Coordinates of C-alpha atoms and ligand atoms in Angstrom, one line a residue:
X1 CA 120.3 123.4 67.3
X2 CA 116.9 121.9 68.0
X3 CA 118.3 119.7 70.9
X4 CA 120.1 122.6 72.6
X5 CA 117.2 124.7 72.7
X6 CA 114.8 122.3 74.2
X7 CA 117.2 121.6 77.3
X8 CA 117.0 125.7 77.5
X9 CA 113.6 125.3 77.4
X10 CA 113.1 122.5 80.1
X11 CA 115.5 124.3 82.3
X12 CA 113.6 128.0 82.6
X13 CA 110.3 126.3 83.2
X14 CA 109.4 125.3 86.8
X15 CA 107.9 122.4 87.2
X16 CA 105.0 121.7 89.5
X17 CA 106.7 119.2 91.1
X18 CA 110.2 117.1 91.4
X19 CA 110.8 114.2 93.5
X20 CA 114.0 115.0 95.5
X21 CA 116.1 111.5 95.1
X22 CA 119.6 111.5 95.9
X23 CA 122.8 109.2 95.4
X24 CA 121.4 107.1 98.4
X25 CA 118.3 106.2 96.6
X26 CA 119.9 105.3 93.2
X27 CA 122.9 103.6 95.0
X28 CA 120.4 101.4 96.7
X29 CA 118.4 100.8 93.5
X30 CA 121.5 99.9 91.8
X31 CA 122.2 97.4 94.7
X32 CA 119.1 95.7 94.6
X33 CA 119.2 95.3 90.6
X34 CA 122.9 93.6 91.2
X35 CA 121.6 91.6 94.2
X36 CA 119.4 89.2 92.1
X37 CA 116.5 89.7 94.0
X38 CA 113.9 92.2 92.1
X39 CA 110.8 92.0 94.5
X40 CA 109.6 91.6 97.9
X41 CA 112.4 90.8 100.2
X42 CA 114.7 91.8 102.6
X43 CA 114.5 95.7 101.7
X44 CA 110.6 95.7 101.8
X45 CA 110.8 94.1 105.2
X46 CA 113.4 96.9 106.1
X47 CA 111.4 99.5 105.0
X48 CA 108.2 98.5 106.9
X49 CA 110.2 97.9 110.3
X50 CA 112.0 101.3 109.7
X51 CA 108.1 103.0 108.6
X52 CA 106.6 101.5 111.7
X53 CA 109.8 102.3 113.9
X54 CA 109.4 106.1 112.5
X55 CA 105.6 106.2 113.9
X56 CA 106.3 104.4 117.1
X57 CA 105.8 101.7 119.3
X58 CA 102.7 99.0 118.9
X59 CA 102.5 99.9 114.9
X60 CA 102.3 97.3 112.3
X61 CA 103.1 98.2 108.6
X62 CA 102.2 96.8 105.2
X63 CA 104.1 98.2 102.2
X64 CA 102.1 97.9 99.1
X65 CA 102.5 99.2 95.4
X66 CA 100.0 102.0 96.1
X67 CA 97.9 103.8 98.5
X68 CA 94.9 102.8 96.3
X69 CA 96.1 99.0 96.6
X70 CA 96.5 99.6 100.7
X71 CA 92.9 101.3 100.7
X72 CA 91.4 98.4 99.1
X73 CA 93.2 96.0 101.4
X74 CA 92.2 98.1 104.7
X75 CA 88.4 97.7 103.4
X76 CA 88.7 94.0 102.7
X77 CA 90.3 93.7 106.0
X78 CA 87.4 95.2 108.3
X79 CA 85.0 93.4 105.9
X80 CA 82.9 95.7 103.8
X81 CA 80.8 94.0 101.7
X82 CA 78.0 94.7 98.9
X83 CA 75.5 97.0 99.7
X84 CA 77.3 98.6 102.8
X85 CA 77.9 102.5 103.2
X86 CA 81.3 104.1 103.6
X87 CA 81.4 107.8 104.6
X88 CA 83.9 110.0 102.7
X89 CA 84.4 113.4 101.0
X90 CA 83.7 114.3 97.5
X91 CA 86.8 116.6 97.9
X92 CA 90.0 114.3 97.1
X93 CA 91.1 112.0 94.4
X94 CA 89.1 109.1 92.7
X95 CA 90.9 106.4 94.4
X96 CA 89.5 107.3 98.1
X97 CA 85.7 106.4 96.5
X98 CA 87.0 104.4 93.9
X99 CA 88.2 101.3 96.2
X100 CA 84.5 101.5 98.3
X101 CA 83.1 100.6 95.1
X102 CA 85.5 97.5 94.3
X103 CA 83.2 95.6 96.9
X104 CA 79.8 97.2 95.2
X105 CA 79.5 99.2 98.7
X106 CA 78.8 103.1 98.2
X107 CA 80.3 106.1 99.4
X108 CA 78.2 109.0 100.8
X109 CA 79.8 112.0 100.5
X110 CA 79.9 114.9 103.3
X111 CA 81.2 117.8 102.2
X112 CA 83.7 120.2 103.6
X113 CA 84.6 122.7 105.5
X114 CA 85.5 125.3 103.4
X115 CA 88.2 126.9 106.5
X116 CA 90.3 123.6 106.3
X117 CA 89.0 121.5 103.2
X118 CA 88.4 118.7 105.5
X119 CA 85.2 116.6 106.1
X120 CA 83.0 118.8 108.1
X121 CA 82.5 116.5 111.3
X122 CA 79.2 118.3 111.9
X123 CA 77.5 116.9 108.9
X124 CA 78.9 113.0 109.4
X125 CA 76.2 112.2 111.8
X126 CA 73.1 113.2 109.8
X127 CA 74.9 110.9 106.6
X128 CA 74.9 107.7 109.2
X129 CA 72.4 104.8 108.5
X130 CA 71.7 101.6 109.2
X131 CA 74.0 100.4 106.4
X132 CA 77.1 102.7 107.1
X133 CA 79.8 100.6 108.1
X134 CA 82.9 103.2 108.3
X135 CA 84.3 106.7 107.4
X136 CA 87.0 107.2 105.2
X137 CA 88.7 110.7 106.2
X138 CA 91.5 112.9 104.0
X139 CA 94.0 114.6 105.4
X140 CA 93.9 117.3 102.6
X141 CA 97.1 119.0 101.3
X142 CA 98.5 117.5 104.7
X143 CA 96.3 119.0 107.3
X144 CA 94.9 116.7 110.0
X145 CA 91.0 116.0 110.0
X146 CA 89.3 116.4 113.4
X147 CA 90.0 112.8 114.3
X148 CA 89.0 113.1 117.8
X149 CA 85.1 114.0 116.5
X150 CA 85.5 111.5 113.9
X151 CA 86.3 108.6 116.3
X152 CA 84.1 109.7 118.8
X153 CA 81.3 109.5 116.3
X154 CA 82.8 106.4 115.1
X155 CA 82.5 104.7 118.5
X156 CA 79.1 105.7 118.8
X157 CA 77.7 104.2 115.7
X158 CA 80.2 101.4 115.7
X159 CA 81.8 102.1 112.9
X160 CA 85.4 101.4 111.6
X161 CA 87.8 104.1 110.4
X162 CA 90.0 103.9 107.3
X163 CA 92.4 107.4 107.3
X164 CA 93.3 108.5 103.8
X165 CA 96.7 110.0 104.7
X166 CA 98.2 110.1 101.0
X167 CA 98.7 113.8 101.8
X168 CA 99.6 113.3 105.6
X169 CA 103.5 112.4 105.9
X170 CA 104.5 114.0 108.3
X171 CA 101.1 115.4 109.9
X172 CA 100.1 115.7 113.3
X173 CA 96.9 115.9 115.7
X174 CA 97.0 116.8 119.0
X175 CA 101.1 116.1 118.8
X176 CA 100.3 112.6 117.5
X177 CA 101.5 111.6 114.1
X178 CA 98.8 110.6 111.9
X179 CA 99.2 106.8 111.5
X180 CA 99.3 106.4 115.2
X181 CA 95.6 107.7 116.2
X182 CA 92.7 105.2 117.2
X183 CA 91.6 104.3 113.8
X184 CA 91.3 100.8 112.2
X185 CA 94.1 101.7 109.6
X186 CA 96.1 104.8 108.0
X187 CA 97.3 104.4 104.2
X188 CA 100.1 106.5 103.3
X189 CA 101.1 107.2 99.5
X190 CA 104.4 107.2 97.8
X191 CA 103.1 108.0 94.6
X192 CA 105.9 110.3 92.8
X193 CA 104.6 113.6 93.5
X194 CA 103.7 112.9 97.4
X195 CA 106.2 113.8 99.9
X196 CA 108.1 110.5 100.4
X197 CA 108.3 108.8 97.1
X198 CA 109.1 105.5 95.7
X199 CA 107.7 106.0 92.1
X200 CA 104.7 104.0 93.2
X201 CA 103.9 102.7 96.4
X202 CA 102.0 102.9 99.8
X203 CA 102.0 101.8 103.2
X204 CA 99.2 100.6 105.6
X205 CA 99.6 101.1 109.4
X206 CA 97.7 99.8 111.7
X207 CA 97.6 99.1 115.7
X208 CA 95.2 96.0 115.0
X209 CA 97.4 92.5 114.5
X210 CA 94.5 90.9 112.6
X211 CA 94.1 93.9 110.3
X212 CA 97.7 93.9 109.5
X213 CA 97.8 90.0 109.1
X214 CA 95.0 90.1 106.7
X215 CA 96.5 92.6 104.6
X216 CA 99.8 90.9 104.8
X217 CA 98.1 87.8 103.0
X218 CA 96.0 90.0 100.8
X219 CA 98.6 91.8 99.1
X220 CA 100.0 88.7 97.9
X221 CA 97.3 86.3 96.1
X222 CA 95.9 85.6 99.2
X223 CA 98.7 83.0 100.4
X224 CA 99.7 82.3 103.9
X225 CA 103.5 81.5 104.6
X226 CA 103.0 81.7 108.2
X227 CA 102.4 78.2 108.0
X228 CA 105.8 77.3 106.9
X229 CA 107.2 80.2 108.8
X230 CA 105.4 78.7 112.4
X231 CA 105.4 74.9 112.2
X232 CA 107.6 74.1 109.8
X233 CA 110.9 72.5 109.9
X234 CA 109.5 69.4 108.4
X235 CA 107.7 71.4 105.3
X236 CA 109.9 72.2 102.7
X237 CA 110.5 75.7 101.8
X238 CA 108.1 75.7 98.5
X239 CA 105.3 75.2 100.8
X240 CA 102.4 77.8 101.1
X241 CA 98.8 77.8 101.7
X242 CA 96.2 79.9 99.7
X243 CA 93.7 80.9 102.1
X244 CA 91.6 83.5 100.0
X245 CA 91.8 85.2 96.7
X246 CA 93.8 87.8 97.0
X247 CA 95.5 90.4 95.1
X248 CA 98.9 91.5 93.5
X249 CA 99.7 94.6 95.6
X250 CA 103.0 93.9 96.9
X251 CA 105.6 96.5 97.0
X252 CA 109.1 95.3 95.2
X253 CA 112.4 95.8 96.7
X254 CA 113.2 98.1 94.2
X255 CA 110.9 100.5 95.2
X256 CA 111.5 100.0 98.7
X257 CA 115.1 100.8 98.2
X258 CA 114.1 104.1 97.2
X259 CA 111.9 104.5 100.3
X260 CA 114.4 103.5 102.9
X261 CA 116.3 106.6 102.0
X262 CA 113.4 108.6 101.5
X263 CA 111.8 107.7 104.8
X264 CA 115.7 109.0 106.8
X265 CA 114.9 112.4 105.1
X266 CA 111.1 113.1 105.9
X267 CA 111.5 115.6 108.7
X268 CA 114.2 117.1 106.8
X269 CA 111.9 117.6 103.9
X270 CA 109.2 118.6 106.2
X271 CA 110.7 121.5 107.5
X272 CA 112.0 122.9 104.5
X273 CA 108.4 122.8 103.0
X274 CA 107.2 124.3 106.1
X275 CA 109.7 127.2 105.7
X276 CA 108.6 127.7 102.1
X277 CA 105.0 127.7 103.2
X278 CA 105.8 130.3 105.6
X279 CA 107.8 132.7 102.9
X280 CA 104.8 132.3 100.6
X281 CA 102.3 133.2 103.3
X282 CA 104.5 136.7 104.1
X283 CA 104.9 137.5 100.5
X284 CA 101.5 136.9 99.7
X285 CA 99.8 138.0 102.5
X286 CA 98.8 141.4 101.1
X287 CA 97.4 140.3 97.8
X288 CA 93.7 139.7 97.4
X289 CA 94.1 135.9 97.7
X290 CA 92.9 133.6 100.8
X291 CA 96.1 131.7 102.1
X292 CA 95.8 128.0 102.7
X293 CA 94.3 126.9 106.2
X294 CA 97.1 125.8 108.9
X295 CA 97.0 124.2 112.3
X296 CA 97.8 126.2 115.4
X297 CA 99.7 123.8 117.2
X298 CA 100.4 120.7 114.7
X299 CA 102.5 119.6 112.0
X300 CA 101.3 120.2 108.6
X301 CA 103.3 117.9 105.9
X302 CA 102.6 120.8 103.5
X303 CA 102.1 118.5 100.4
X304 CA 100.1 121.5 98.8
X305 CA 100.2 124.8 99.3
X306 CA 96.5 126.1 98.0
X307 CA 95.6 129.8 97.3
X308 CA 92.0 130.5 96.9
X309 CA 91.9 133.7 94.3
X310 CA 89.3 136.1 94.2
X311 CA 87.9 135.2 90.9
X312 CA 85.9 138.0 90.5
X313 CA 88.9 140.0 89.8
X314 CA 90.9 137.1 87.9
X315 CA 89.1 133.7 86.5
X316 CA 91.2 130.8 87.8
X317 CA 92.4 129.3 84.8
X318 CA 93.8 132.8 83.6
X319 CA 95.4 132.8 86.4
X320 CA 97.0 129.3 85.8
X321 CA 97.3 129.9 82.3
X322 CA 99.4 133.4 83.1
X323 CA 101.5 131.3 85.5
X324 CA 102.4 129.0 83.0
X325 CA 103.3 131.7 80.4
X326 CA 105.7 132.8 83.0
X327 CA 107.2 129.3 83.0
X328 CA 105.5 128.2 86.3
X329 CA 103.8 125.0 86.6
X330 CA 100.7 124.9 89.0
X331 CA 97.9 122.5 89.8
X332 CA 94.5 121.8 90.8
X333 CA 93.5 119.7 93.7
X334 CA 91.1 118.3 92.9
X335 CA 88.0 118.2 90.8
X336 CA 85.6 117.3 93.2
X337 CA 84.1 113.4 92.8
X338 CA 80.6 114.8 92.2
X339 CA 81.6 116.8 89.2
X340 CA 82.9 113.5 87.7
X341 CA 80.8 111.8 85.2
X342 CA 81.2 108.6 87.0
X343 CA 80.1 109.5 90.4
X344 CA 77.4 112.5 89.3
X345 CA 75.6 109.6 87.2
X346 CA 75.9 106.7 89.3
X347 CA 74.6 108.7 92.6
X348 CA 72.5 111.3 90.7
X349 CA 74.7 114.0 92.5
X350 CA 74.3 118.1 91.3
X351 CA 76.9 120.5 91.3
X352 CA 75.0 122.5 94.2
X353 CA 74.9 119.2 96.6
X354 CA 78.3 119.9 97.9
X355 CA 78.3 123.9 97.6
X356 CA 81.5 123.9 99.5
X357 CA 83.8 121.6 97.5
X358 CA 82.3 123.2 94.4
X359 CA 83.6 126.9 95.6
X360 CA 86.9 126.0 96.7
X361 CA 87.2 123.9 93.7
X362 CA 86.5 126.7 91.7
X363 CA 88.9 129.5 93.3
X364 CA 91.8 127.5 93.9
X365 CA 95.5 126.7 92.7
X366 CA 98.1 125.0 94.3
X367 CA 101.5 126.5 93.7
X368 CA 104.9 124.7 93.5
X369 CA 106.5 123.7 96.6
X370 CA 108.9 121.2 96.8
X371 CA 112.5 120.3 98.3
X372 CA 114.2 120.7 94.9
X373 CA 112.7 124.3 94.4
X374 CA 115.8 126.8 95.2
X375 CA 115.0 130.3 96.9
X376 CA 115.3 131.8 93.4
X377 CA 112.4 129.6 92.1
X378 CA 110.3 130.6 94.9
X379 CA 111.1 134.3 94.6
X380 CA 110.2 133.9 90.9
X381 CA 106.6 132.2 91.7
X382 CA 106.2 135.1 94.2
X383 CA 107.2 137.6 92.0
X384 CA 105.2 136.4 89.0
X385 CA 101.9 136.0 91.5
X386 CA 102.4 139.8 92.5
X387 CA 102.6 141.0 88.7
X388 CA 99.6 139.1 87.9
X389 CA 97.4 140.2 90.7
X390 CA 98.9 143.5 91.5
Ligands
PLP401 C1 97.4 110.3 95.4 C2 96.2 110.3 96.5 C3 95.8 108.7 96.6 C4 96.4 107.6 95.8 O1 97.8 107.5 96.0 P1 98.2 106.0 95.1 O2 99.5 105.7 95.8 O3 98.7 106.6 93.8 O4 97.1 105.0 94.8 C5 94.6 108.6 97.1 N1 94.1 109.7 98.0 C6 94.5 110.9 97.9 C7 93.7 111.6 98.7 C8 95.5 111.0 97.1 O5 96.2 112.4 96.9

């Protein structure tokens, strides 16, 4: 039977990623569906409060429907305008740079340090001009950027810092969680493959009350309900004021239902991924590959586990093909922005402009690493890689 065969094939193929959704998440979503309240409401507020609480005192949190939306709101809140420049990395997903273009502002790319895949802090100052307004670091794969240096440069040149923390939950820097540092705002992603998922979703966090307030208004059409909350018993409950042409970026209670329970497991999930990363490290150590960068003392979220192949021995694409033939999914993070037609043509970029991004990209493969994987699944990956490379 065709139907039966399909099921077996699905079972045998180890996907690159599967979300880890428990009964609690499912029950909470069902509860929302039955409650009659589907969009932003009590559960979104609860998720925001829990998220701020997770990070610690003095944090504001704004739930949105994607990290892309959150980064757009953050740049709006710090006043990015047409013609401004924002320094970021070409070694990221296009969302990081695309939100800069939403304003007619321009990303200025700084190559990565090949040892960390993060923006090379020694190249940032050279990229600063009179038009520079902000720096957007990306904590690649879940390894923190050198934030002291970045914040120091920002201070010296009076720049804002918006952290793309799509990979960085939970990640720490000098013992402090990403999200709690002295940047202007930090944005997490809850996309389906990220370390905490709500299907689609994101969270902007900041210590700045004004930024939080502006983002709260702008995520929902620029509507200010505080005029109602504050003065109000005299004003009717349908009253609101529009203070700006905002966006439609609010998180639904359905998504927040998933997030509330995912957040409770965030450390448990991290510990599992950390253990799996350590197992890959020890089992793959003898092979002709470079293991992923790590931090000595800080938490790595292990959103991605990326090995670098010696592509003189085996081409990356061939390696991925062989993994796939053996029933193992893998991926490549990311195609650097300067190789994509839009970025290449808009800014006349050459592949060789960012040599570190280019060479890392040519050699890397992301291996499956997620909490739904069993020990046997991981042994299968390890065994297969040894077979291909030895
Ligand atoms: C996933 C991702 C984003 C975008 O997140 P969304 O929630 O899908 O908008 C941004 N930056 C990086 C580095 C990402 O990996």
